[in-house]
Amino acid sequence: MRARLLGLMLLSVPLFFSCREEENTIGLPPENNLGIFFVEIPLRDYVSQVWVDDISSRARDAMLVGSYTDENFGFIKAEHFSEVLLPEVNPGKRFQADASFDSLVLEMRINGVTGNQMLFTEQGIEVYQLADTIQAFEKNYFNYSTQEVGLKLGEKTFFVYPDSVNLNFSDTNLPDSSDERSLYDTNGDYIYMTRVTLDPAFGEQFFQEMKTDTTSSSKFSSSTDFAAYFKGLNLRSPQTNSAILRYSPFDGRTRMVVYYSQVEDDTLRQKSVKFAFSRTINYNNIAPNRDQGWMGSDFDEINSFYEQIQLDTGYAYVQAGTNLFLSMDMTPFKLFADTVANPIIQSAVLLFEDIAGEQDDEGTALELPNFLSFRITTKDSLEAGYYDVIPEVFSEFPRSNVEYNEDINGYRVEIPLYLQSVLTGRNKFDQVIITVSDIDPASGQIRAENRSFKRFIADKDNMKIRLYYTIPDANTE
C-alpha cells in the first residue's frame, strides 16, 4: 500500500516557496522556507458523479421554457408553471359600456438562452391553462414536480438569435438619436420579446367576465377569487426545439395582457389590462429528473440519486439545472499521512484545469459556470440524501463561491486547513461535493444555481491536488 501511495507523487523534493509565490501558506514563517516538500496528487481514481433531486425548483426570477440536445449531457428540457396576479380589485370597473375585446396576449422578455444550432432551428412555445391552483404554501416543488393542465390557450414558433439576447445599446455603435434606440430599455439592454396571441374565444370570455361582473364577490374581486377562477399558466415547448429560453417575471415586460378598445374624447383608443406573473407562486419542471432519466448523454447509466458513480469516460461533469454534481473522495489522504511522519501542510490547492464547456459553434450558447461551490459530507450522509453537512467547527472550508480562473481555464480553491484536518483524522467529512453555485442577492448566501444550465466537462487527468508540506523532524535535524 505504501508503494502504491508513493506512486501518486509526481514530485517530492525540498523547494523554496519563492518558486510558487502565488500559493498561500500556513505554519512556517515566510523566511523559514527550507525543508518544504511538494507533491502533486492526481484525483482521477477518486472522482465520482452525484445526482440529487431535493433542490427547490421555485423559479425565483427565472421562467425556463424549451429544450435542446447537448452532445455530452443529452436531451435537456424545461417547462414552467406559474400563478398570474390580479393587477387590482375588479379591473373591469375601468371599462366603458362600449368597451370591446381586441386580444389576449402573452408577452415575455427573453433574458437568457441555452442551446445549440439556434440559427437554424425554429423554437416553439405552447401555453396551457392550469387545471388546478399551485399549492404555494402546502408543498415544496422540485425538478420533477408537475400538475394537470387544461385548455390549450395558444402556441407560436419563432427564431432566436443568441448574440442579441444580452446585447447592450453601447455595443451597437448607433447614435443616441437613432430610431433603434427605442428597442433598448433604460439600462441599455435589448428588449427581446416573445408574443403569443391566446385563444380568441377564451380571451373574449375572460374580458366579458371582467366587464360584466364587478361585484364584491366576483371572480376579480380578490387575489383568492381570481386564483380560483384563473388557476395559472403552464409554458412548454415541443421537443424539436434547440434552446431553453429564460424569461423573468421581474422586469415588468413579462405578463399576460388584455387589449381592448373604447371611445374616449370622441376617439377610439386601444387600452390594456396587464396581469403579471407571480414572483413566488411558480416553479420549473426540468428533465432529466426522477420521472425522465438521462437520454443520449455520456452517462445514461446514472439512474439513482445520492449514489457516487464512477464513469469510465475519462471525464467529470457538472451541470446546473439538472443538479448533476461532482464528488471527490479524500480518504486517500489519510493513507498518505501514514507514508510521511506527521506532515504539516503549508499549502494545498484543488485544481481543475483546461476544462471544456462553452462551445464555439455558430448559434451556440452553452455557458461555463462563473462560480463553483465546494461542500463536504460523509459517505453515510450522502447515501442518506445529505450532500452538504459541513459542521461549524470546519467552517474554514471555502463554501463561498470559487470564481472561474481564465489563466488556467478552470477553477482553483485553497484547502490547507481542511486537508490538514483530514490527514490528522480530526475531520471525518472526507467527501467533497462540487456544484454550480449562485449568490443570493438578498442574503449573500450560497444557493444552488437553478436558473440556468451552465456546465463544464473536466478531463479527470487535469483534476489534482497541489500540495506543499513540511516534516517537523526534518526541519529540526
Short mmCIF file of C-alpha atoms in Angstrom, two decimals:
data_model
loop_
_atom_site.label_atom_id
_atom_site.label_comp_id
_atom_site.label_asym_id
_atom_site.label_seq_id
_atom_site.Cartn_x
_atom_site.Cartn_y
_atom_site.Cartn_z
CA MET A 1 0.00 0.00 0.00
CA ARG A 2 2.85 2.39 0.87
CA ALA A 3 4.47 1.87 -2.53
CA ARG A 4 1.14 2.45 -4.29
CA LEU A 5 0.52 5.73 -2.47
CA LEU A 6 4.03 6.98 -3.05
CA GLY A 7 3.49 6.23 -6.73
CA LEU A 8 0.86 9.01 -6.72
CA MET A 9 3.55 11.58 -6.04
CA LEU A 10 4.77 13.25 -9.18
CA LEU A 11 7.48 15.08 -7.28
CA SER A 12 8.64 15.20 -3.66
CA VAL A 13 11.74 17.32 -3.10
CA PRO A 14 12.65 20.31 -0.89
CA LEU A 15 11.61 23.56 -2.56
CA PHE A 16 11.84 27.26 -1.90
CA PHE A 17 8.45 29.00 -1.73
CA SER A 18 9.83 31.78 -3.89
CA CYS A 19 9.17 29.44 -6.82
CA ARG A 20 5.43 29.48 -6.03
CA GLU A 21 4.83 32.91 -4.58
CA GLU A 22 1.16 32.87 -5.51
CA GLU A 23 0.39 29.98 -3.11
CA ASN A 24 -0.79 30.96 0.37
CA THR A 25 0.95 29.16 3.21
CA ILE A 26 0.26 28.36 6.84
CA GLY A 27 2.58 27.14 9.57
CA LEU A 28 6.15 28.28 8.95
CA PRO A 29 7.01 31.97 8.66
CA PRO A 30 7.97 33.10 5.14
CA GLU A 31 11.67 33.39 5.95
CA ASN A 32 11.89 29.73 7.00
CA ASN A 33 11.45 28.04 3.63
CA LEU A 34 13.90 25.12 3.79
CA GLY A 35 12.66 21.58 4.21
CA ILE A 36 9.41 22.15 2.35
CA PHE A 37 8.24 19.35 0.08
CA PHE A 38 5.98 19.42 -2.96
CA VAL A 39 3.66 16.73 -4.24
CA GLU A 40 1.02 16.82 -6.95
CA ILE A 41 -1.61 14.12 -6.48
CA PRO A 42 -3.94 13.18 -9.36
CA LEU A 43 -7.59 12.73 -8.48
CA ARG A 44 -8.63 10.62 -11.45
CA ASP A 45 -9.39 7.49 -9.41
CA TYR A 46 -11.33 9.37 -6.73
CA VAL A 47 -13.81 11.38 -8.80
CA SER A 48 -17.48 10.34 -8.97
CA GLN A 49 -20.76 11.81 -10.17
CA VAL A 50 -23.63 12.50 -7.77
CA TRP A 51 -27.15 13.33 -8.94
CA VAL A 52 -29.53 14.97 -6.46
CA ASP A 53 -33.23 15.79 -6.63
CA ASP A 54 -34.10 17.72 -3.48
CA ILE A 55 -33.22 21.25 -4.64
CA SER A 56 -36.18 23.58 -4.81
CA SER A 57 -37.24 24.47 -8.35
CA ARG A 58 -39.06 27.63 -7.34
CA ALA A 59 -38.49 29.87 -10.33
CA ARG A 60 -37.48 33.00 -8.42
CA ASP A 61 -36.53 35.25 -11.34
CA ALA A 62 -36.18 32.55 -13.98
CA MET A 63 -39.02 31.10 -16.02
CA LEU A 64 -37.41 28.29 -18.04
CA VAL A 65 -39.09 27.05 -21.23
CA GLY A 66 -37.75 24.90 -24.07
CA SER A 67 -35.47 22.00 -24.90
CA TYR A 68 -32.14 21.25 -26.58
CA THR A 69 -29.72 18.39 -27.07
CA ASP A 70 -26.18 18.64 -25.72
CA GLU A 71 -23.61 16.28 -27.26
CA ASN A 72 -22.37 15.33 -23.78
CA PHE A 73 -25.37 15.88 -21.49
CA GLY A 74 -28.00 14.63 -23.91
CA PHE A 75 -31.60 15.82 -24.09
CA ILE A 76 -32.48 18.65 -21.66
CA LYS A 77 -35.89 20.30 -21.36
CA ALA A 78 -37.77 22.66 -19.09
CA GLU A 79 -41.33 23.87 -18.64
CA HIS A 80 -42.79 26.48 -16.34
CA PHE A 81 -45.82 26.63 -14.04
CA SER A 82 -46.94 29.95 -12.59
CA GLU A 83 -49.81 31.78 -11.00
CA VAL A 84 -50.91 35.02 -12.69
CA LEU A 85 -51.57 38.02 -10.46
CA LEU A 86 -54.67 40.19 -10.28
CA PRO A 87 -53.50 43.75 -11.07
CA GLU A 88 -56.21 45.42 -8.99
CA VAL A 89 -59.61 44.72 -7.48
CA ASN A 90 -62.20 44.41 -10.26
CA PRO A 91 -60.14 45.87 -13.13
CA GLY A 92 -63.30 45.78 -15.29
CA LYS A 93 -64.60 48.83 -13.45
CA ARG A 94 -62.45 50.97 -15.74
CA PHE A 95 -64.27 49.66 -18.84
CA GLN A 96 -66.88 51.86 -20.50
CA ALA A 97 -70.13 50.41 -21.79
CA ASP A 98 -68.86 50.39 -25.36
CA ALA A 99 -65.55 48.70 -24.47
CA SER A 100 -64.82 45.80 -26.82
CA PHE A 101 -62.30 42.99 -26.69
CA ASP A 102 -59.31 43.05 -29.04
CA SER A 103 -56.93 40.28 -27.95
CA LEU A 104 -55.41 38.37 -25.08
CA VAL A 105 -51.62 38.22 -25.48
CA LEU A 106 -48.79 36.60 -23.55
CA GLU A 107 -45.78 38.93 -23.69
CA MET A 108 -42.45 37.71 -22.36
CA ARG A 109 -39.00 39.22 -22.43
CA ILE A 110 -36.11 36.83 -23.10
CA ASN A 111 -33.14 37.48 -20.81
CA GLY A 112 -31.19 34.26 -21.28
CA VAL A 113 -30.78 31.35 -23.67
CA THR A 114 -29.09 27.93 -23.57
CA GLY A 115 -28.82 25.67 -26.58
CA ASN A 116 -27.10 24.99 -29.88
CA GLN A 117 -27.71 25.34 -33.62
CA MET A 118 -30.25 28.03 -32.77
CA LEU A 119 -29.72 29.93 -36.01
CA PHE A 120 -31.10 27.00 -37.98
CA THR A 121 -33.99 25.80 -35.80
CA GLU A 122 -37.38 27.30 -35.05
CA GLN A 123 -38.28 27.45 -31.37
CA GLY A 124 -41.80 26.57 -30.31
CA ILE A 125 -43.79 27.52 -27.25
CA GLU A 126 -47.20 26.26 -26.11
CA VAL A 127 -49.41 27.87 -23.46
CA TYR A 128 -51.89 25.94 -21.32
CA GLN A 129 -54.22 26.97 -18.53
CA LEU A 130 -53.65 25.02 -15.30
CA ALA A 131 -56.41 22.67 -14.19
CA ASP A 132 -55.69 23.34 -10.52
CA THR A 133 -54.02 26.03 -8.45
CA ILE A 134 -50.38 25.82 -7.37
CA GLN A 135 -50.34 24.95 -3.67
CA ALA A 136 -47.72 27.52 -2.78
CA PHE A 137 -47.79 27.16 0.99
CA GLU A 138 -48.57 23.47 1.30
CA LYS A 139 -45.76 21.72 -0.53
CA ASN A 140 -42.28 22.06 -1.95
CA TYR A 141 -41.58 21.90 -5.65
CA PHE A 142 -38.63 20.12 -7.24
CA ASN A 143 -37.39 19.37 -10.78
CA TYR A 144 -39.87 16.55 -11.19
CA SER A 145 -42.91 18.50 -9.90
CA THR A 146 -45.77 18.85 -12.36
CA GLN A 147 -49.54 19.13 -12.40
CA GLU A 148 -52.51 18.68 -14.69
CA VAL A 149 -53.19 21.24 -17.37
CA GLY A 150 -56.45 22.16 -19.03
CA LEU A 151 -57.26 24.21 -22.12
CA LYS A 152 -54.50 24.91 -24.60
CA LEU A 153 -54.57 28.67 -25.00
CA GLY A 154 -52.02 29.27 -27.72
CA GLU A 155 -48.78 28.40 -29.47
CA LYS A 156 -46.13 30.07 -31.57
CA THR A 157 -42.91 29.32 -33.44
CA PHE A 158 -40.06 31.79 -33.86
CA PHE A 159 -36.30 32.10 -34.30
CA VAL A 160 -33.83 33.19 -31.62
CA TYR A 161 -30.56 35.00 -32.25
CA PRO A 162 -28.44 34.31 -29.15
CA ASP A 163 -25.96 37.12 -29.80
CA SER A 164 -28.81 39.61 -29.42
CA VAL A 165 -30.31 38.35 -26.15
CA ASN A 166 -27.90 40.28 -23.92
CA LEU A 167 -26.98 42.94 -26.43
CA ASN A 168 -26.27 46.38 -24.94
CA PHE A 169 -27.03 49.57 -26.80
CA SER A 170 -23.47 50.71 -26.12
CA ASP A 171 -22.24 47.85 -28.33
CA THR A 172 -24.27 48.84 -31.39
CA ASN A 173 -22.35 51.97 -32.46
CA LEU A 174 -25.71 53.61 -33.18
CA PRO A 175 -26.21 57.30 -32.36
CA ASP A 176 -28.47 58.07 -29.40
CA SER A 177 -30.84 59.75 -31.83
CA SER A 178 -31.31 56.55 -33.82
CA ASP A 179 -34.82 55.10 -34.09
CA GLU A 180 -33.35 51.77 -32.94
CA ARG A 181 -32.76 53.38 -29.53
CA SER A 182 -36.39 52.63 -28.70
CA LEU A 183 -35.61 48.90 -28.85
CA TYR A 184 -33.49 49.21 -25.68
CA ASP A 185 -34.61 49.80 -22.12
CA THR A 186 -33.37 52.44 -19.69
CA ASN A 187 -30.43 50.19 -18.79
CA GLY A 188 -29.41 49.97 -22.43
CA ASP A 189 -30.36 46.28 -22.71
CA TYR A 190 -32.06 44.98 -25.84
CA ILE A 191 -35.78 44.32 -25.47
CA TYR A 192 -36.05 40.80 -26.89
CA MET A 193 -39.67 39.65 -26.74
CA THR A 194 -41.82 36.58 -27.36
CA ARG A 195 -45.50 37.36 -28.00
CA VAL A 196 -48.15 34.65 -28.16
CA THR A 197 -51.75 35.58 -29.03
CA LEU A 198 -54.01 33.37 -26.92
CA ASP A 199 -57.28 31.69 -27.88
CA PRO A 200 -59.72 34.45 -29.04
CA ALA A 201 -62.81 32.65 -27.69
CA PHE A 202 -61.23 32.26 -24.26
CA GLY A 203 -59.98 35.86 -24.39
CA GLU A 204 -63.45 37.16 -25.18
CA GLN A 205 -64.92 35.19 -22.31
CA PHE A 206 -62.20 36.40 -19.94
CA PHE A 207 -62.85 40.01 -20.97
CA GLN A 208 -66.61 39.72 -20.55
CA GLU A 209 -66.17 38.27 -17.05
CA MET A 210 -64.14 41.34 -16.13
CA LYS A 211 -66.55 43.74 -17.76
CA THR A 212 -69.89 42.45 -16.53
CA ASP A 213 -69.11 41.17 -13.04
CA THR A 214 -67.66 43.90 -10.82
CA THR A 215 -69.42 42.97 -7.59
CA SER A 216 -67.66 42.35 -4.29
CA SER A 217 -67.93 38.61 -4.86
CA SER A 218 -66.82 38.50 -8.49
CA LYS A 219 -64.03 36.37 -9.88
CA PHE A 220 -61.87 39.50 -9.95
CA SER A 221 -62.73 40.88 -6.50
CA SER A 222 -59.69 39.44 -4.69
CA SER A 223 -56.47 37.55 -5.33
CA THR A 224 -58.03 34.42 -3.85
CA ASP A 225 -61.14 34.61 -6.03
CA PHE A 226 -59.06 35.29 -9.12
CA ALA A 227 -56.70 32.36 -8.44
CA ALA A 228 -59.72 30.07 -8.06
CA TYR A 229 -61.03 31.25 -11.43
CA PHE A 230 -57.81 31.56 -13.42
CA LYS A 231 -55.53 28.95 -11.86
CA GLY A 232 -52.35 29.87 -13.70
CA LEU A 233 -50.37 29.01 -16.81
CA ASN A 234 -48.10 26.25 -17.99
CA LEU A 235 -45.49 27.17 -20.61
CA ARG A 236 -43.87 24.34 -22.53
CA SER A 237 -42.41 23.59 -25.93
CA PRO A 238 -42.23 20.77 -28.48
CA GLN A 239 -39.18 18.54 -28.22
CA THR A 240 -37.93 19.82 -31.57
CA ASN A 241 -36.53 23.00 -30.01
CA SER A 242 -32.80 23.72 -29.91
CA ALA A 243 -32.86 26.10 -26.96
CA ILE A 244 -34.17 26.66 -23.45
CA LEU A 245 -35.25 30.27 -23.03
CA ARG A 246 -35.20 32.15 -19.75
CA TYR A 247 -37.83 34.77 -19.02
CA SER A 248 -38.08 36.93 -15.93
CA PRO A 249 -41.29 37.99 -14.12
CA PHE A 250 -39.33 40.84 -12.52
CA ASP A 251 -38.71 43.11 -15.48
CA GLY A 252 -42.25 44.42 -15.95
CA ARG A 253 -42.37 43.23 -19.56
CA THR A 254 -43.29 39.59 -18.93
CA ARG A 255 -47.06 39.47 -18.46
CA MET A 256 -50.45 38.47 -19.81
CA VAL A 257 -52.23 41.43 -21.37
CA VAL A 258 -55.88 42.01 -22.24
CA TYR A 259 -56.15 44.55 -25.07
CA TYR A 260 -59.49 46.27 -25.55
CA SER A 261 -60.84 49.38 -27.30
CA GLN A 262 -63.24 52.07 -26.16
CA VAL A 263 -64.15 55.61 -27.18
CA GLU A 264 -62.50 58.37 -25.19
CA ASP A 265 -62.82 62.05 -26.14
CA ASP A 266 -64.62 61.05 -29.34
CA THR A 267 -61.65 58.89 -30.35
CA LEU A 268 -61.47 55.10 -30.37
CA ARG A 269 -58.45 54.22 -28.27
CA GLN A 270 -56.82 50.90 -27.51
CA LYS A 271 -56.32 50.24 -23.80
CA SER A 272 -54.91 47.32 -21.84
CA VAL A 273 -55.03 45.46 -18.52
CA LYS A 274 -51.73 43.81 -17.56
CA PHE A 275 -51.57 40.64 -15.44
CA ALA A 276 -48.06 39.99 -14.11
CA PHE A 277 -46.64 36.56 -13.36
CA SER A 278 -46.17 35.69 -9.71
CA ARG A 279 -42.67 36.08 -8.33
CA THR A 280 -43.20 33.41 -5.68
CA ILE A 281 -46.03 31.03 -6.66
CA ASN A 282 -44.28 29.26 -9.50
CA TYR A 283 -41.80 26.51 -10.32
CA ASN A 284 -39.86 24.94 -13.17
CA ASN A 285 -40.02 21.30 -14.20
CA ILE A 286 -36.58 20.30 -15.51
CA ALA A 287 -35.62 17.00 -17.11
CA PRO A 288 -33.67 14.80 -16.64
CA ASN A 289 -35.40 14.11 -13.35
CA ARG A 290 -36.68 11.11 -11.42
CA ASP A 291 -39.51 10.62 -13.91
CA GLN A 292 -37.41 11.05 -17.05
CA GLY A 293 -33.78 9.93 -16.96
CA TRP A 294 -30.74 10.91 -18.97
CA MET A 295 -31.17 10.38 -22.71
CA GLY A 296 -28.33 10.49 -25.23
CA SER A 297 -25.77 11.62 -22.65
CA ASP A 298 -22.28 10.32 -21.86
CA PHE A 299 -23.73 8.89 -18.64
CA ASP A 300 -27.16 7.41 -19.36
CA GLU A 301 -26.23 4.76 -16.78
CA ILE A 302 -26.86 7.25 -13.97
CA ASN A 303 -30.38 6.50 -12.78
CA SER A 304 -30.21 6.86 -8.99
CA PHE A 305 -29.79 9.75 -6.59
CA TYR A 306 -27.08 10.39 -3.96
CA GLU A 307 -25.03 7.45 -5.21
CA GLN A 308 -21.37 8.03 -6.04
CA ILE A 309 -20.94 6.69 -9.57
CA GLN A 310 -17.55 6.49 -11.27
CA LEU A 311 -17.78 6.85 -15.04
CA ASP A 312 -15.38 5.23 -17.47
CA THR A 313 -15.49 8.12 -19.98
CA GLY A 314 -12.35 9.70 -18.54
CA TYR A 315 -14.28 12.92 -17.85
CA ALA A 316 -16.08 14.54 -14.94
CA TYR A 317 -19.29 16.55 -15.40
CA VAL A 318 -21.13 19.31 -13.55
CA GLN A 319 -24.38 20.98 -14.63
CA ALA A 320 -26.75 23.46 -13.04
CA GLY A 321 -30.47 22.95 -13.51
CA THR A 322 -30.29 19.17 -13.69
CA ASN A 323 -28.40 19.03 -10.36
CA LEU A 324 -25.54 16.87 -11.58
CA PHE A 325 -22.67 17.27 -9.08
CA LEU A 326 -19.12 16.04 -8.68
CA SER A 327 -17.88 14.05 -5.70
CA MET A 328 -14.24 13.62 -4.66
CA ASP A 329 -13.18 11.08 -2.06
CA MET A 330 -10.45 12.48 0.24
CA THR A 331 -9.81 9.29 2.22
CA PRO A 332 -6.57 8.56 0.26
CA PHE A 333 -5.01 11.47 2.11
CA LYS A 334 -5.46 9.66 5.41
CA LEU A 335 -3.33 6.91 3.92
CA PHE A 336 -0.91 9.50 2.60
CA ALA A 337 -0.41 10.68 6.18
CA ASP A 338 0.80 7.17 7.05
CA THR A 339 3.59 7.44 4.47
CA VAL A 340 5.05 10.63 5.94
CA ALA A 341 5.74 11.20 9.62
CA ASN A 342 3.44 13.97 10.93
CA PRO A 343 3.28 16.14 7.80
CA ILE A 344 2.27 19.77 8.24
CA ILE A 345 0.54 21.20 5.19
CA GLN A 346 1.87 24.58 4.17
CA SER A 347 -0.30 24.99 1.09
CA ALA A 348 -2.95 22.84 -0.59
CA VAL A 349 -4.78 23.80 -3.77
CA LEU A 350 -7.51 21.85 -5.50
CA LEU A 351 -7.22 22.41 -9.25
CA PHE A 352 -9.46 21.80 -12.26
CA GLU A 353 -7.50 22.94 -15.31
CA ASP A 354 -8.25 23.20 -19.05
CA ILE A 355 -11.93 22.42 -18.74
CA ALA A 356 -14.40 22.25 -21.59
CA GLY A 357 -17.79 23.90 -21.53
CA GLU A 358 -18.69 26.75 -23.82
CA GLN A 359 -18.74 25.76 -27.48
CA ASP A 360 -17.71 27.96 -30.37
CA ASP A 361 -20.19 26.71 -32.97
CA GLU A 362 -22.37 29.35 -34.57
CA GLY A 363 -25.66 29.75 -32.76
CA THR A 364 -24.46 28.00 -29.60
CA ALA A 365 -24.82 29.33 -26.07
CA LEU A 366 -23.57 26.74 -23.57
CA GLU A 367 -22.00 28.65 -20.73
CA LEU A 368 -19.29 27.75 -18.25
CA PRO A 369 -20.18 28.36 -14.59
CA ASN A 370 -18.94 31.68 -13.25
CA PHE A 371 -18.66 30.08 -9.81
CA LEU A 372 -18.45 26.68 -8.17
CA SER A 373 -19.39 25.80 -4.61
CA PHE A 374 -17.42 23.27 -2.57
CA ARG A 375 -19.20 21.42 0.25
CA ILE A 376 -18.23 18.49 2.46
CA THR A 377 -20.10 15.45 3.70
CA THR A 378 -19.54 11.78 4.54
CA LYS A 379 -20.41 8.65 2.58
CA ASP A 380 -23.09 7.70 5.10
CA SER A 381 -24.65 11.18 4.99
CA LEU A 382 -24.55 11.25 1.20
CA GLU A 383 -26.30 7.90 0.96
CA ALA A 384 -28.97 9.30 3.27
CA GLY A 385 -29.53 12.24 0.90
CA TYR A 386 -27.39 14.90 2.59
CA TYR A 387 -24.76 16.32 0.28
CA ASP A 388 -23.90 19.30 2.49
CA VAL A 389 -23.44 18.60 6.22
CA ILE A 390 -20.48 20.83 6.95
CA PRO A 391 -20.17 21.33 10.75
CA GLU A 392 -19.46 24.72 12.26
CA VAL A 393 -16.04 23.65 13.52
CA PHE A 394 -14.87 23.13 9.93
CA SER A 395 -16.35 26.29 8.52
CA GLU A 396 -12.89 27.22 7.18
CA PHE A 397 -13.64 25.04 4.17
CA PRO A 398 -14.48 27.52 1.38
CA ARG A 399 -18.24 27.31 0.98
CA SER A 400 -18.23 30.71 -0.63
CA ASN A 401 -18.20 30.76 -4.41
CA VAL A 402 -14.96 29.92 -6.21
CA GLU A 403 -14.61 32.01 -9.34
CA TYR A 404 -13.66 30.76 -12.79
CA ASN A 405 -9.96 31.44 -13.45
CA GLU A 406 -9.16 32.41 -17.03
CA ASP A 407 -5.42 31.86 -16.57
CA ILE A 408 -5.85 28.13 -16.02
CA ASN A 409 -9.17 27.82 -17.88
CA GLY A 410 -10.65 26.30 -14.78
CA TYR A 411 -11.05 26.62 -11.03
CA ARG A 412 -8.69 26.59 -8.05
CA VAL A 413 -9.56 26.58 -4.37
CA GLU A 414 -7.17 26.60 -1.42
CA ILE A 415 -7.89 23.92 1.18
CA PRO A 416 -4.86 23.66 3.55
CA LEU A 417 -6.81 23.75 6.82
CA TYR A 418 -9.41 21.29 5.62
CA LEU A 419 -6.84 18.87 4.22
CA GLN A 420 -4.71 19.04 7.38
CA SER A 421 -7.76 18.08 9.43
CA VAL A 422 -8.41 15.11 7.12
CA LEU A 423 -4.80 13.92 7.33
CA THR A 424 -4.77 14.04 11.12
CA GLY A 425 -8.07 12.19 11.37
CA ARG A 426 -9.70 15.14 13.12
CA ASN A 427 -12.20 15.56 10.28
CA LYS A 428 -14.46 12.69 9.27
CA PHE A 429 -16.09 14.76 6.50
CA ASP A 430 -13.94 13.31 3.73
CA GLN A 431 -16.27 13.66 0.72
CA VAL A 432 -16.02 16.94 -1.22
CA ILE A 433 -19.10 17.84 -3.30
CA ILE A 434 -18.73 20.34 -6.15
CA THR A 435 -21.79 22.14 -7.52
CA VAL A 436 -22.57 25.10 -9.74
CA SER A 437 -23.45 27.87 -7.34
CA ASP A 438 -25.02 31.28 -7.14
CA ILE A 439 -25.12 34.08 -4.57
CA ASP A 440 -28.47 35.15 -3.14
CA PRO A 441 -28.53 38.92 -3.71
CA ALA A 442 -30.61 39.48 -0.57
CA SER A 443 -28.76 37.34 1.97
CA GLY A 444 -25.38 36.90 0.29
CA GLN A 445 -25.62 33.17 0.97
CA ILE A 446 -24.70 30.41 -1.44
CA ARG A 447 -27.60 28.71 -3.10
CA ALA A 448 -27.81 26.06 -5.78
CA GLU A 449 -27.98 27.58 -9.25
CA ASN A 450 -31.33 26.54 -10.70
CA ARG A 451 -31.83 29.46 -13.08
CA SER A 452 -29.53 28.19 -15.82
CA PHE A 453 -27.89 25.13 -17.36
CA LYS A 454 -24.29 26.23 -17.01
CA ARG A 455 -21.97 23.26 -17.10
CA PHE A 456 -18.43 22.09 -17.61
CA ILE A 457 -16.57 18.95 -18.59
CA ALA A 458 -13.19 18.21 -17.00
CA ASP A 459 -10.64 15.65 -18.09
CA LYS A 460 -10.01 13.66 -14.91
CA ASP A 461 -6.29 13.80 -15.66
CA ASN A 462 -6.47 17.60 -15.18
CA MET A 463 -8.00 17.35 -11.70
CA LYS A 464 -5.43 17.30 -8.90
CA ILE A 465 -4.25 18.44 -5.51
CA ARG A 466 -1.10 20.56 -5.45
CA LEU A 467 0.40 20.16 -2.00
CA TYR A 468 3.32 21.72 -0.11
CA TYR A 469 4.18 20.26 3.27
CA THR A 470 6.90 20.12 5.91
CA ILE A 471 8.07 17.31 8.16
CA PRO A 472 8.79 18.73 11.64
CA ASP A 473 11.57 16.26 12.47
CA ALA A 474 13.33 17.02 9.17
CA ASN A 475 13.42 20.74 9.99
CA THR A 476 14.95 20.25 13.42
CA GLU A 477 17.89 17.99 12.42
#
